[in-house]
Coordinates of C-alpha atoms in Angstrom, one line a residue:
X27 CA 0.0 0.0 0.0
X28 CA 0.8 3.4 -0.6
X29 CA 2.4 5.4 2.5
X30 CA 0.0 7.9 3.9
X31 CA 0.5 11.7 3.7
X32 CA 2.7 13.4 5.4
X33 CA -0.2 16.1 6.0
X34 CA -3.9 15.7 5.2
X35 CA -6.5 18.7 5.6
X36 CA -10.0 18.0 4.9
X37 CA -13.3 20.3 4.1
X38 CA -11.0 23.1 6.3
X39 CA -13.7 26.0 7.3
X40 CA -13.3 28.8 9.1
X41 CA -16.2 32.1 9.1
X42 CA -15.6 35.7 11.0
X43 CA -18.7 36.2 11.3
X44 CA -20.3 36.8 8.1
X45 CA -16.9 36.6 5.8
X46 CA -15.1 32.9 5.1
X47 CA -11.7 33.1 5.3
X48 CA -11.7 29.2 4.5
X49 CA -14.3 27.5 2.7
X50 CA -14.1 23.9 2.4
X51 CA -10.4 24.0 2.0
X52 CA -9.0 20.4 1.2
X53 CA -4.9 20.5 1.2
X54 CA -2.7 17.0 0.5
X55 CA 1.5 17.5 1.2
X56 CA 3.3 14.5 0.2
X57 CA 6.7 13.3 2.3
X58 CA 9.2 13.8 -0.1
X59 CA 7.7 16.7 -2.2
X60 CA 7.6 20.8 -1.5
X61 CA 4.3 21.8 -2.3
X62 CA 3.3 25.6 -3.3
X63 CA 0.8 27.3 -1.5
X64 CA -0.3 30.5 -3.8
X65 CA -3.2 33.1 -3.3
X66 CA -3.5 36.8 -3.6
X67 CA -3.6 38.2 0.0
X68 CA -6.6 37.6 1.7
X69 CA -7.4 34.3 -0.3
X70 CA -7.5 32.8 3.4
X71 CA -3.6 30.9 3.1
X72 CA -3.0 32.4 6.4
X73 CA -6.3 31.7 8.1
X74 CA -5.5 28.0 6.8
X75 CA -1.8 28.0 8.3
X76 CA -3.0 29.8 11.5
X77 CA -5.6 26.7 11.9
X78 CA -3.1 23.9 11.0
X79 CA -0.6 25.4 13.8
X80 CA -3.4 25.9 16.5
X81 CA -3.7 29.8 16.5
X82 CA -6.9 29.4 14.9
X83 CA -10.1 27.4 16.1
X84 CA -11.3 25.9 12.6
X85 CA -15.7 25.6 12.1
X86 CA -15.2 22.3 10.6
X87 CA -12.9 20.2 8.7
X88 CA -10.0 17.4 10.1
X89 CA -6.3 17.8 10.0
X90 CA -4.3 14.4 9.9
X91 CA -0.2 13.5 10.5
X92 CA 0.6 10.1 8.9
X93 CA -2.6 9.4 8.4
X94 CA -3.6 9.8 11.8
X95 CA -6.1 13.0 13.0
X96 CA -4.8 14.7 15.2
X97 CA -5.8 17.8 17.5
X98 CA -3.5 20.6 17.7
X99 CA -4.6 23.6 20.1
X100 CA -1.5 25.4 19.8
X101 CA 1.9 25.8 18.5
X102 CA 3.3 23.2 21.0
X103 CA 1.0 20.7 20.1
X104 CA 2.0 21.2 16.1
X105 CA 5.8 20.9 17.0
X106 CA 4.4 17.3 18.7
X107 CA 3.2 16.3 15.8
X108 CA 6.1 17.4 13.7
X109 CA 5.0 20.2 12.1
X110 CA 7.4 23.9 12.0
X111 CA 6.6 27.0 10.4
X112 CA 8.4 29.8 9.4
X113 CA 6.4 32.8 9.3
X114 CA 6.3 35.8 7.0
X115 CA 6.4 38.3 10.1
X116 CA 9.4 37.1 12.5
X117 CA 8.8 37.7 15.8
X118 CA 11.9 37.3 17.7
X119 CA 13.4 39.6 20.9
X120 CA 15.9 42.1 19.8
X121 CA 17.9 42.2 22.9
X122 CA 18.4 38.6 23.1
X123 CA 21.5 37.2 21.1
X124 CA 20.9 34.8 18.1
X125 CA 21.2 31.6 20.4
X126 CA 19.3 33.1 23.1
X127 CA 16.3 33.2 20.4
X128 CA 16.7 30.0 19.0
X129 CA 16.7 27.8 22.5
X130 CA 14.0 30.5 24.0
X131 CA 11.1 28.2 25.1
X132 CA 13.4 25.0 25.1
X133 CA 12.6 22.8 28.2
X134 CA 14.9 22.0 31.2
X135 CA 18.3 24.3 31.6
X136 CA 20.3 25.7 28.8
X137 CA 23.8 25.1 28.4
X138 CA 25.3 27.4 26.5
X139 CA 28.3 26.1 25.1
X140 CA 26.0 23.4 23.7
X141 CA 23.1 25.4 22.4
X142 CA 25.5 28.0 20.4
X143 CA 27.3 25.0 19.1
X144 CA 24.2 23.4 18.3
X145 CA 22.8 26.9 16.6
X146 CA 26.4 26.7 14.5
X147 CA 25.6 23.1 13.4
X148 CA 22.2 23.9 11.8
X149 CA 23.4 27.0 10.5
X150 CA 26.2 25.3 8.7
X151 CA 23.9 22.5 7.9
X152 CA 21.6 24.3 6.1
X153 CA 24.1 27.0 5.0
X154 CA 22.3 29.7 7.0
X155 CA 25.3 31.7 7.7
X156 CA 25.0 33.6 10.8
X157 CA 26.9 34.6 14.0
X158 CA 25.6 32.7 17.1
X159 CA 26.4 35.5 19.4
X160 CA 24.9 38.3 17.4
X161 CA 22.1 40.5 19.2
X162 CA 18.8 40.0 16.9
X163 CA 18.4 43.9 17.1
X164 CA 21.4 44.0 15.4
X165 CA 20.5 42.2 12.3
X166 CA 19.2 43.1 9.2
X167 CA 15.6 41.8 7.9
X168 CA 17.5 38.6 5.9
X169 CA 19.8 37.6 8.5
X170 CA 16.5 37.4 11.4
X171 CA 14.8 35.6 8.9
X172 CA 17.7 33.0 9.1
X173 CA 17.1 33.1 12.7
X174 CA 13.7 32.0 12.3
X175 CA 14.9 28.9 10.1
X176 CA 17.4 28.1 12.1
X177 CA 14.4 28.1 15.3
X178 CA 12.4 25.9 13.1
X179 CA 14.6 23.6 11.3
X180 CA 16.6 22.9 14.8
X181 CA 13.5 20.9 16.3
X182 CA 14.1 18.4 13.2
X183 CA 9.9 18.8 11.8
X184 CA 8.7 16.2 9.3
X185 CA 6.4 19.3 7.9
X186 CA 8.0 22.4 7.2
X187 CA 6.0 25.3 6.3
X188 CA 7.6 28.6 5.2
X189 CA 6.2 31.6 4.8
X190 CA 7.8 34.0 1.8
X191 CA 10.8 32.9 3.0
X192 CA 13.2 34.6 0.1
X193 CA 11.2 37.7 0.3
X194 CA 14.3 39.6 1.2
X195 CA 17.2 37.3 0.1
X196 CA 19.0 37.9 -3.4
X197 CA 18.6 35.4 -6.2
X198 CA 21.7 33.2 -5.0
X199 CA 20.5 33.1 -1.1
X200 CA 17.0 32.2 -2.7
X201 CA 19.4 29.3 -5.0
X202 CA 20.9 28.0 -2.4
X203 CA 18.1 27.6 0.0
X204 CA 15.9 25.9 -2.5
X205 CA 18.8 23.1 -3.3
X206 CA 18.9 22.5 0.8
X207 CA 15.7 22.3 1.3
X208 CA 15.1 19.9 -2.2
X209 CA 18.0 17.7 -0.3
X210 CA 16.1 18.1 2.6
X211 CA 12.8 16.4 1.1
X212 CA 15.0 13.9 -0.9
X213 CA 17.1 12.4 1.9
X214 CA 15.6 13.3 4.7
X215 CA 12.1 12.5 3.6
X216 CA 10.9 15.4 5.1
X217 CA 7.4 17.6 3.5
X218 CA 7.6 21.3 2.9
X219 CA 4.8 23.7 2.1
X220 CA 6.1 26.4 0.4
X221 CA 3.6 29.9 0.5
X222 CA 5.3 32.7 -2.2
X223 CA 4.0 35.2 -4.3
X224 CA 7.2 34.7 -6.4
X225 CA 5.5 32.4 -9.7
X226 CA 9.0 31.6 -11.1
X227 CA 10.0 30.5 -7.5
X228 CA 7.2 28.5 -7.7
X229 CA 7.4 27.0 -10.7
X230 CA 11.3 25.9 -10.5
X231 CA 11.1 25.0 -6.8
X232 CA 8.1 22.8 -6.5
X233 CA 6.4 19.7 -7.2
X234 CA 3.0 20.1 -7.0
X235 CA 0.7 23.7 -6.2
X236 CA -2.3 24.8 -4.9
X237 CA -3.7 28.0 -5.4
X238 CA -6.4 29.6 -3.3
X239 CA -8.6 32.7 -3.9
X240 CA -11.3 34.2 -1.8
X241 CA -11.2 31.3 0.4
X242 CA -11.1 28.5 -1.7
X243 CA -8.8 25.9 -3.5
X244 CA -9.1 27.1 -7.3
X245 CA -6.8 24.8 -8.5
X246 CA -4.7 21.6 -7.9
X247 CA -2.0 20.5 -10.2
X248 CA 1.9 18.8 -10.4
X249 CA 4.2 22.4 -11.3
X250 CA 5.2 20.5 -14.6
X251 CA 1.7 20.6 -15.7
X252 CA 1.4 24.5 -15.2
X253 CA 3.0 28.1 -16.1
X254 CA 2.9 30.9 -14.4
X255 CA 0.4 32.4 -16.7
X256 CA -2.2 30.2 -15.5
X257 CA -1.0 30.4 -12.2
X258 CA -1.2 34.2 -12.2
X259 CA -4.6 34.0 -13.9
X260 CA -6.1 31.9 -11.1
X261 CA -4.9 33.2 -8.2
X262 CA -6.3 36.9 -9.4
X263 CA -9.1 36.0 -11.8
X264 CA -7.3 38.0 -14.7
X265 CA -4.9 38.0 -16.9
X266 CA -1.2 39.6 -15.8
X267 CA 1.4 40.6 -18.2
X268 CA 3.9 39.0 -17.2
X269 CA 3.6 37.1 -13.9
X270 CA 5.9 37.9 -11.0
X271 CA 7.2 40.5 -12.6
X272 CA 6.4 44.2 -13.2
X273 CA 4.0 44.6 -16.0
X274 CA 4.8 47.3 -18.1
X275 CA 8.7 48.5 -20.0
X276 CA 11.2 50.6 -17.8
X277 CA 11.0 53.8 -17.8
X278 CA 12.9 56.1 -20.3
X279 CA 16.2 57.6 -18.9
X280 CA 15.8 60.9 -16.1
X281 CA 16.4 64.0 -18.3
X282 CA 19.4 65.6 -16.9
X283 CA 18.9 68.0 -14.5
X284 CA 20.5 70.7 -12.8
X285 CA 21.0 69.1 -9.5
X286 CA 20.1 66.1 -7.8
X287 CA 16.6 65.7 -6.0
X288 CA 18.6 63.4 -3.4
X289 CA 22.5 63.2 -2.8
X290 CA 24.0 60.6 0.0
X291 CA 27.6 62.3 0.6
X292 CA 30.2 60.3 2.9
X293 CA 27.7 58.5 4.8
X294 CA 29.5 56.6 7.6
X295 CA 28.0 54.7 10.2
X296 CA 30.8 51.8 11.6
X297 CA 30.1 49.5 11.0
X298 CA 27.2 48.9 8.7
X299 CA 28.0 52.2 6.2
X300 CA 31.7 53.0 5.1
X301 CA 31.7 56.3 3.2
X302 CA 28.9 55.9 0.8
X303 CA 28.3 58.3 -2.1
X304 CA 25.1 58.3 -4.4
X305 CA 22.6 60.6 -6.0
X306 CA 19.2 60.6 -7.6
X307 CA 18.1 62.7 -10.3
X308 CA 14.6 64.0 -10.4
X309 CA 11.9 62.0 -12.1
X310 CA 14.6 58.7 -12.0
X311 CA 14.0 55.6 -10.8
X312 CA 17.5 54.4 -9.3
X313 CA 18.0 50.7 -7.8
X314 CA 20.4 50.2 -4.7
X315 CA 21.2 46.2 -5.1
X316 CA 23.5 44.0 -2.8
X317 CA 23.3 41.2 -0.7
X318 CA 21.1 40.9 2.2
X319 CA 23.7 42.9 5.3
X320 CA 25.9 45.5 3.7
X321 CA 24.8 48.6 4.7
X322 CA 20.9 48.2 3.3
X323 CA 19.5 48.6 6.7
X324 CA 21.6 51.2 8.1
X325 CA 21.1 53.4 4.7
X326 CA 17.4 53.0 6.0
X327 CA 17.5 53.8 9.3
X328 CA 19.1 57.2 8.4
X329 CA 16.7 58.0 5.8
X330 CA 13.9 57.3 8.2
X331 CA 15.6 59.8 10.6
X332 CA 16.0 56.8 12.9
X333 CA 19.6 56.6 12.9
X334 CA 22.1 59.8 12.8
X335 CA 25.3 58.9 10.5
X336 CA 29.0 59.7 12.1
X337 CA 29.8 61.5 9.0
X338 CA 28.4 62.6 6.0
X339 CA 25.6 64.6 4.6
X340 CA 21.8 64.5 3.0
X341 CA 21.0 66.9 0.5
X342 CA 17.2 67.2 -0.7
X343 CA 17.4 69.6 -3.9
X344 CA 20.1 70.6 -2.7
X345 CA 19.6 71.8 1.2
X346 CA 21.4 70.1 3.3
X347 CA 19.3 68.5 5.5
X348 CA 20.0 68.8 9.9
X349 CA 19.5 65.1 10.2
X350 CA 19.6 65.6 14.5
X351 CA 16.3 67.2 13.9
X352 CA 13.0 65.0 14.0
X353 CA 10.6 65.0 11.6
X354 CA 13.7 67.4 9.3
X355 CA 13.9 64.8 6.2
X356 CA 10.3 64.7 6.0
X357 CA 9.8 68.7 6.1
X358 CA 12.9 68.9 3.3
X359 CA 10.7 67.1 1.3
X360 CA 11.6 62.5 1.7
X361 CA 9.3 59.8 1.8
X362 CA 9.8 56.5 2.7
X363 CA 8.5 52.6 2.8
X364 CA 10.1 50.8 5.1
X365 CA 11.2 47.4 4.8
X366 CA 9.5 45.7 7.6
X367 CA 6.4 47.9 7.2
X368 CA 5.6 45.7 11.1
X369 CA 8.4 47.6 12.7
X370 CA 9.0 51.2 11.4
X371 CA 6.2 51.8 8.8
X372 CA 2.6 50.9 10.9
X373 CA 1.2 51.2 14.3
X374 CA -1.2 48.0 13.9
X375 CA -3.2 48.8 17.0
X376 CA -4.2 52.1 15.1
X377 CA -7.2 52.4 13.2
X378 CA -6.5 53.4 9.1
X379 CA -7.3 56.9 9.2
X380 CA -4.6 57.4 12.3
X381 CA -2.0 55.6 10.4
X382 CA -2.7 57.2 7.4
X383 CA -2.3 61.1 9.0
X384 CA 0.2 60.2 11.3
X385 CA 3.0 62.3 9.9
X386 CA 0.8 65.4 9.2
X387 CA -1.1 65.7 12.5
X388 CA -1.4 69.6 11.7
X389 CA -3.1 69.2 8.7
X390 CA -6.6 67.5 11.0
X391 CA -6.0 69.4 14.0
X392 CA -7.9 72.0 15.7
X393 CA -6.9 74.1 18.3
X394 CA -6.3 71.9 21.0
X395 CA -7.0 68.6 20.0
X396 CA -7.2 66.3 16.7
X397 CA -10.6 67.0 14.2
X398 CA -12.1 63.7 13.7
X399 CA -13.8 64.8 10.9
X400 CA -11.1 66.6 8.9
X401 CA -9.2 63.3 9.8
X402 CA -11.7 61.1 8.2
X403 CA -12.1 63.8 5.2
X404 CA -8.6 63.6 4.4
X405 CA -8.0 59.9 5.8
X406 CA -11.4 58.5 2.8
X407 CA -9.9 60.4 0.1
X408 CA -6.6 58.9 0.1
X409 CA -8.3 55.4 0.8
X410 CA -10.3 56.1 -2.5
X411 CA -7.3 57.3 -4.5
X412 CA -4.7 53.9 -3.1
X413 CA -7.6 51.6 -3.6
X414 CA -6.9 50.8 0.2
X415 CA -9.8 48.1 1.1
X416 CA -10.7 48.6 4.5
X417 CA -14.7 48.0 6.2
X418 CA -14.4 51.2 7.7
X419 CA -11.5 53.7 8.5
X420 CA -11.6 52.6 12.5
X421 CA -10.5 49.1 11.4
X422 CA -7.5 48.3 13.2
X423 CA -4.7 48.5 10.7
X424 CA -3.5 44.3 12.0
X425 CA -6.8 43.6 10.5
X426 CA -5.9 44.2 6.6
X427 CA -4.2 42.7 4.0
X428 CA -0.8 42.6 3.8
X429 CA -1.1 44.1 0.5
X430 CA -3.5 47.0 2.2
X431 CA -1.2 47.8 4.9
X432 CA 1.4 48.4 2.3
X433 CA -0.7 50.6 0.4
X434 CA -1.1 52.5 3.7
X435 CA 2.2 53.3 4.3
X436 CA 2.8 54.1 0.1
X437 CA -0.3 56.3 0.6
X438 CA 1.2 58.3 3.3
X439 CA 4.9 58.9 1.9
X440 CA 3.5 60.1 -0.9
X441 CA 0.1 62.6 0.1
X442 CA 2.8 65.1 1.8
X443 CA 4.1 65.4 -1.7
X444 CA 7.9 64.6 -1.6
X445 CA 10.5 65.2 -3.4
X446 CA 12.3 62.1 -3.0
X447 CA 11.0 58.6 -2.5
X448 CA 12.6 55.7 -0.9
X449 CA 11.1 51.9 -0.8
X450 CA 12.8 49.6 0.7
X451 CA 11.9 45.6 0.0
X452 CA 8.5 47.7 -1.3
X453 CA 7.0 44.3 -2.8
X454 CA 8.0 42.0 0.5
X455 CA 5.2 39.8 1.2
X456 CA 2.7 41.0 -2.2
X457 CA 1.0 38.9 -3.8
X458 CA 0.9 39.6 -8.5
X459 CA -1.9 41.8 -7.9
X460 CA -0.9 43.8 -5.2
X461 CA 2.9 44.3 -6.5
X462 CA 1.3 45.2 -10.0
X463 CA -0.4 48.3 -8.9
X464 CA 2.7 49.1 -6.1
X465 CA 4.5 49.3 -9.8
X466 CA 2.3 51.3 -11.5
X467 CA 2.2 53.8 -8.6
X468 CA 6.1 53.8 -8.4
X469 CA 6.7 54.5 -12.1
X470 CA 3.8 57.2 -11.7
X471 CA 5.9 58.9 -9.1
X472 CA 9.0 58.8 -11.4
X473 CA 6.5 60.8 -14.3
X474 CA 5.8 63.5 -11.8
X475 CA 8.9 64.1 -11.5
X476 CA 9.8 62.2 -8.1
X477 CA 13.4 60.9 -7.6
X478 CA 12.5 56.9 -6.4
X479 CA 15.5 55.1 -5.1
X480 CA 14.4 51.7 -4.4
X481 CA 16.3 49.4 -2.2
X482 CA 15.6 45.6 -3.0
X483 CA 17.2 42.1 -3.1
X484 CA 15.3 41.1 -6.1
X485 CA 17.4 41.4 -8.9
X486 CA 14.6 40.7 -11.3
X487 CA 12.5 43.6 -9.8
X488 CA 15.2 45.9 -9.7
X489 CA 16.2 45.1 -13.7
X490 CA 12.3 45.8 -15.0
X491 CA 11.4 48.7 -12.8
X492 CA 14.8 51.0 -12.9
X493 CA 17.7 52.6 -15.3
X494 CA 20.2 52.7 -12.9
X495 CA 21.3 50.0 -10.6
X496 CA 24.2 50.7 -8.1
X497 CA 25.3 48.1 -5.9
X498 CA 26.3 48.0 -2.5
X499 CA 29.0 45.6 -0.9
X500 CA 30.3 46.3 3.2
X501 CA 28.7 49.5 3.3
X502 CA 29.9 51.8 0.0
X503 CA 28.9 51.7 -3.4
X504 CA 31.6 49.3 -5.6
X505 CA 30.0 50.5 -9.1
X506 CA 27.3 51.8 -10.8
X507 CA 25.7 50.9 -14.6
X508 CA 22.9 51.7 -16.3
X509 CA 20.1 48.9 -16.3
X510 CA 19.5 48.1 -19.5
X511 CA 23.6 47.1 -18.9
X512 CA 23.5 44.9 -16.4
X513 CA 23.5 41.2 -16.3
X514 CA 24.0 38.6 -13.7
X515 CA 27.3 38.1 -14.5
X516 CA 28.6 41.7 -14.3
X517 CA 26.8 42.1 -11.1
X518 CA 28.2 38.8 -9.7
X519 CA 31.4 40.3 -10.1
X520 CA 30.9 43.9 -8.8
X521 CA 29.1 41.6 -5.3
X522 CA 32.3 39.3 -5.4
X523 CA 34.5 42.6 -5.0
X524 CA 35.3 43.1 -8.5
X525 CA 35.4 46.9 -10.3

């Protein structure tokens, strides 16, 4: 007889009150296989996850291990049964060193010679390279997603599910995690559900897919048997131009202008910036490409205002900018989307309209205190320009889309009308639809004349949406090209230390 499953869901449902997030879901992973999980956000692949690891209470439906049903009331009990997931949003403790996070909720005492060695071993197993004694709040977005890996894959799970988990690596991290985790499958007969909105991912790193949309399973088929034209087409119930990547030719070339709309001068911040240089013209779309850790997040933080550099300036058109001051980038005209929107770019216990006004408080406030209904005024009209889909703008801002929440935070960088923009990771976590329109709005902002600087690990993103690419290795820039230039190899080079 045929083995059983190595996971079996069955007529999954799940209702909030009169919406189902899960409708009849029926889901089949293999041992031996990676199966893709693919839906636009909100198609209820959370809401399924969420259920199969306890967090959620399901209204019907069976989940079994081995053929076996099983009940699993939380996260403990899923780890019982073997199964680990890796989720989209990390939530680890910043102060706490990389170890400290990975044995955190281990039973009995903790020796820690043993755990960091035994953190080094999966690490090097895996080839999740990472230092064991490193505080979290140290790390940049890719290297705490290793973290979480490293968590997940240390407690050995027959059923791996991971959750966008090359959102922010470059194409070779991506490369090299797919061919451990298709040696996993192979000769360690383990089962991995794999939930991306990348479709070439999909379609080279998979066996078999599943795609869900409002709710329910809309398709079932071995990868081979697809493309990611179909794919695209049912997840969003239209056609795409190109799936999983931007939909419409680059941009021409900025006109040259005068002076630049943003210039980075001698920016030093030991040790994550080493005297980095690099301007954006005026209606440009630039691309700032590296590996995950070289300076990316730090180049952030200043931007944001969150970090002051050690030397070196920030010109908007021009003006230097007194980055000691709060709030100064943003009055001198920059706008940014952070890369972990979680962290720097939401306050999820805020309704919509709060975090939409946030940074303009004195646009909706009275004399004394805040004018709900200028807020709402001013808070509707951008939801109705950004196609932001909320029930109402008190909805708690946790309660969207990821997709939605990103369209928050793009909606207010750009209503105080800046002169620069700056998007870091901007598509991390969107599904084809969602990235589509974040794309057209981006190229929109180049047209009306906004410098966009875009900081991403996805090569492919980077090479249709921008015509310049500068990359960035330990903290400087090592060379700069035009995009309709570059290629893998010559950027392979310029990331091995090449000039």
């Amino acid at each position: 007889m045929a083995p059983e499953p190595a996971l079996r869901l069955r007529g999954i449902t799940k209702k909030y009150g009169t919406v189902i997030a899960c409708d009849n879901v029926d889901l089949t992973v293999e041992r031996g296989e990676i199966h893709g999980l693919l839906g636009e956000n909100g198609a209820g692949k959370s809401t399924l996850m969420r259920i199969l690891l306890g967090l959620e209470t399901r209204d019907a439906g069976t989940v079994a291990r081995d053929g076996h049903t099983v009940t699993i009331t939380g996260p403990r009990d899923a780890a019982a049964h073997g199964i680990g997931m890796v989720h989209q949003h990390l939530s680890l403790i910043d102060p706490l060193t990389v170890w400290e996070n990975v044995v955190l909720g281990d039973p009995g005492p903790v020796r820690r010679a043993a755990a960091r060695a035994g953190v080094r071993a999966v690490a090097e197993h895996y080839g999740l390279v990472i230092d064991p004694d490193a505080p979290v709040g140290t790390l940049s977005a890719g290297e705490r997603q290793r973290v979480e890996l490293i968590k997940c894959l240390r407690r050995d799970p027959a059923v791996l599910i991971m959750d966008e988990p090359t959102s922010v690596l470059t194409r070779a991290e991506s490369a090299e995690l797919f061919t451990v985790l298709r040696r996993a499958v192979t000769a360690e007969d383990r089962a991995v559900v794999l939930i991306s909105h990348k479709l070439t991912e999909i379609t080279t790193a998979t066996d078999r897919v599943t795609v869900m949309r409002a709710g329910r399973v809309v398709l079932r088929r071995t990868t081979a048997a697809t493309t990611e034209t179909e794919l695209a087409r049912q997840m969003i119930d239209r056609e795409t131009t190109t799936p999983g990547t931007p939909p419409h030719p680059t941009p021409p070339a900025a006109p040259a202008a005068p002076g630049a709309a943003l210039r980075l001068t001698g920016l030093t911040v030991p040790p994550g910036l080493n005297d980095l240089h690099l301007t954006v013209q005026p209606g440009e779309i630039a691309g700032l490409y590296g590996p995950e850790g070289n300076g990316q997040k730090t180049l952030e933080d200043i931007l944001s205002g969150l970090t002051v550099p050690h030397a070196g300036t920030v010109e908007i058109a021009g003006t230097a900018v007194d980055l000691h001051r709060p709030g100064a980038l943003t009055a001198a005209g920059l706008g940014i989307v952070p890369e972990d929107r979680h962290r720097t770019g939401i306050i999820a216990d805020l309704n919509v309209a709060q975090n939409l006004l946030m940074t303009r408080l004195g646009d909706v406030s009275g004399r004394v205190l805040i004018d709900r209904r200028r807020l709402h005024r001013q808070a509707q009209a951008l939801v109705d320009e950004y196609g932001i889909t909320t029930h109402s703008l008190d909805t708690p801002l946790r309660h969207l889309s990821g997709g939605n929440q990103q369209r928050v935070v793009l909606a207010r960088a750009l209503s105080g009308r800046p002169r620069v923009l700056v998007a870091a990771q901007p598509t991390h976590g969107l599904d084809v639809g969602a990235a589509e329109d974040l794309y057209t709005r981006l190229r929109r902002c180049a047209v009306d004349g906004i410098a966009v600087l875009i900081i991403s690990t996805d090569l492919d993103e980077l090479l249709a949406l921008t015509t310049r690419l500068a990359v960035i290795l330990h903290g400087r820039i090592v060379g700069e090209l035009p995009t309709a230039q570059a290629d893998p190899q010559q950027l392979g080079l310029l990331i091995g230390g090449a000039t």
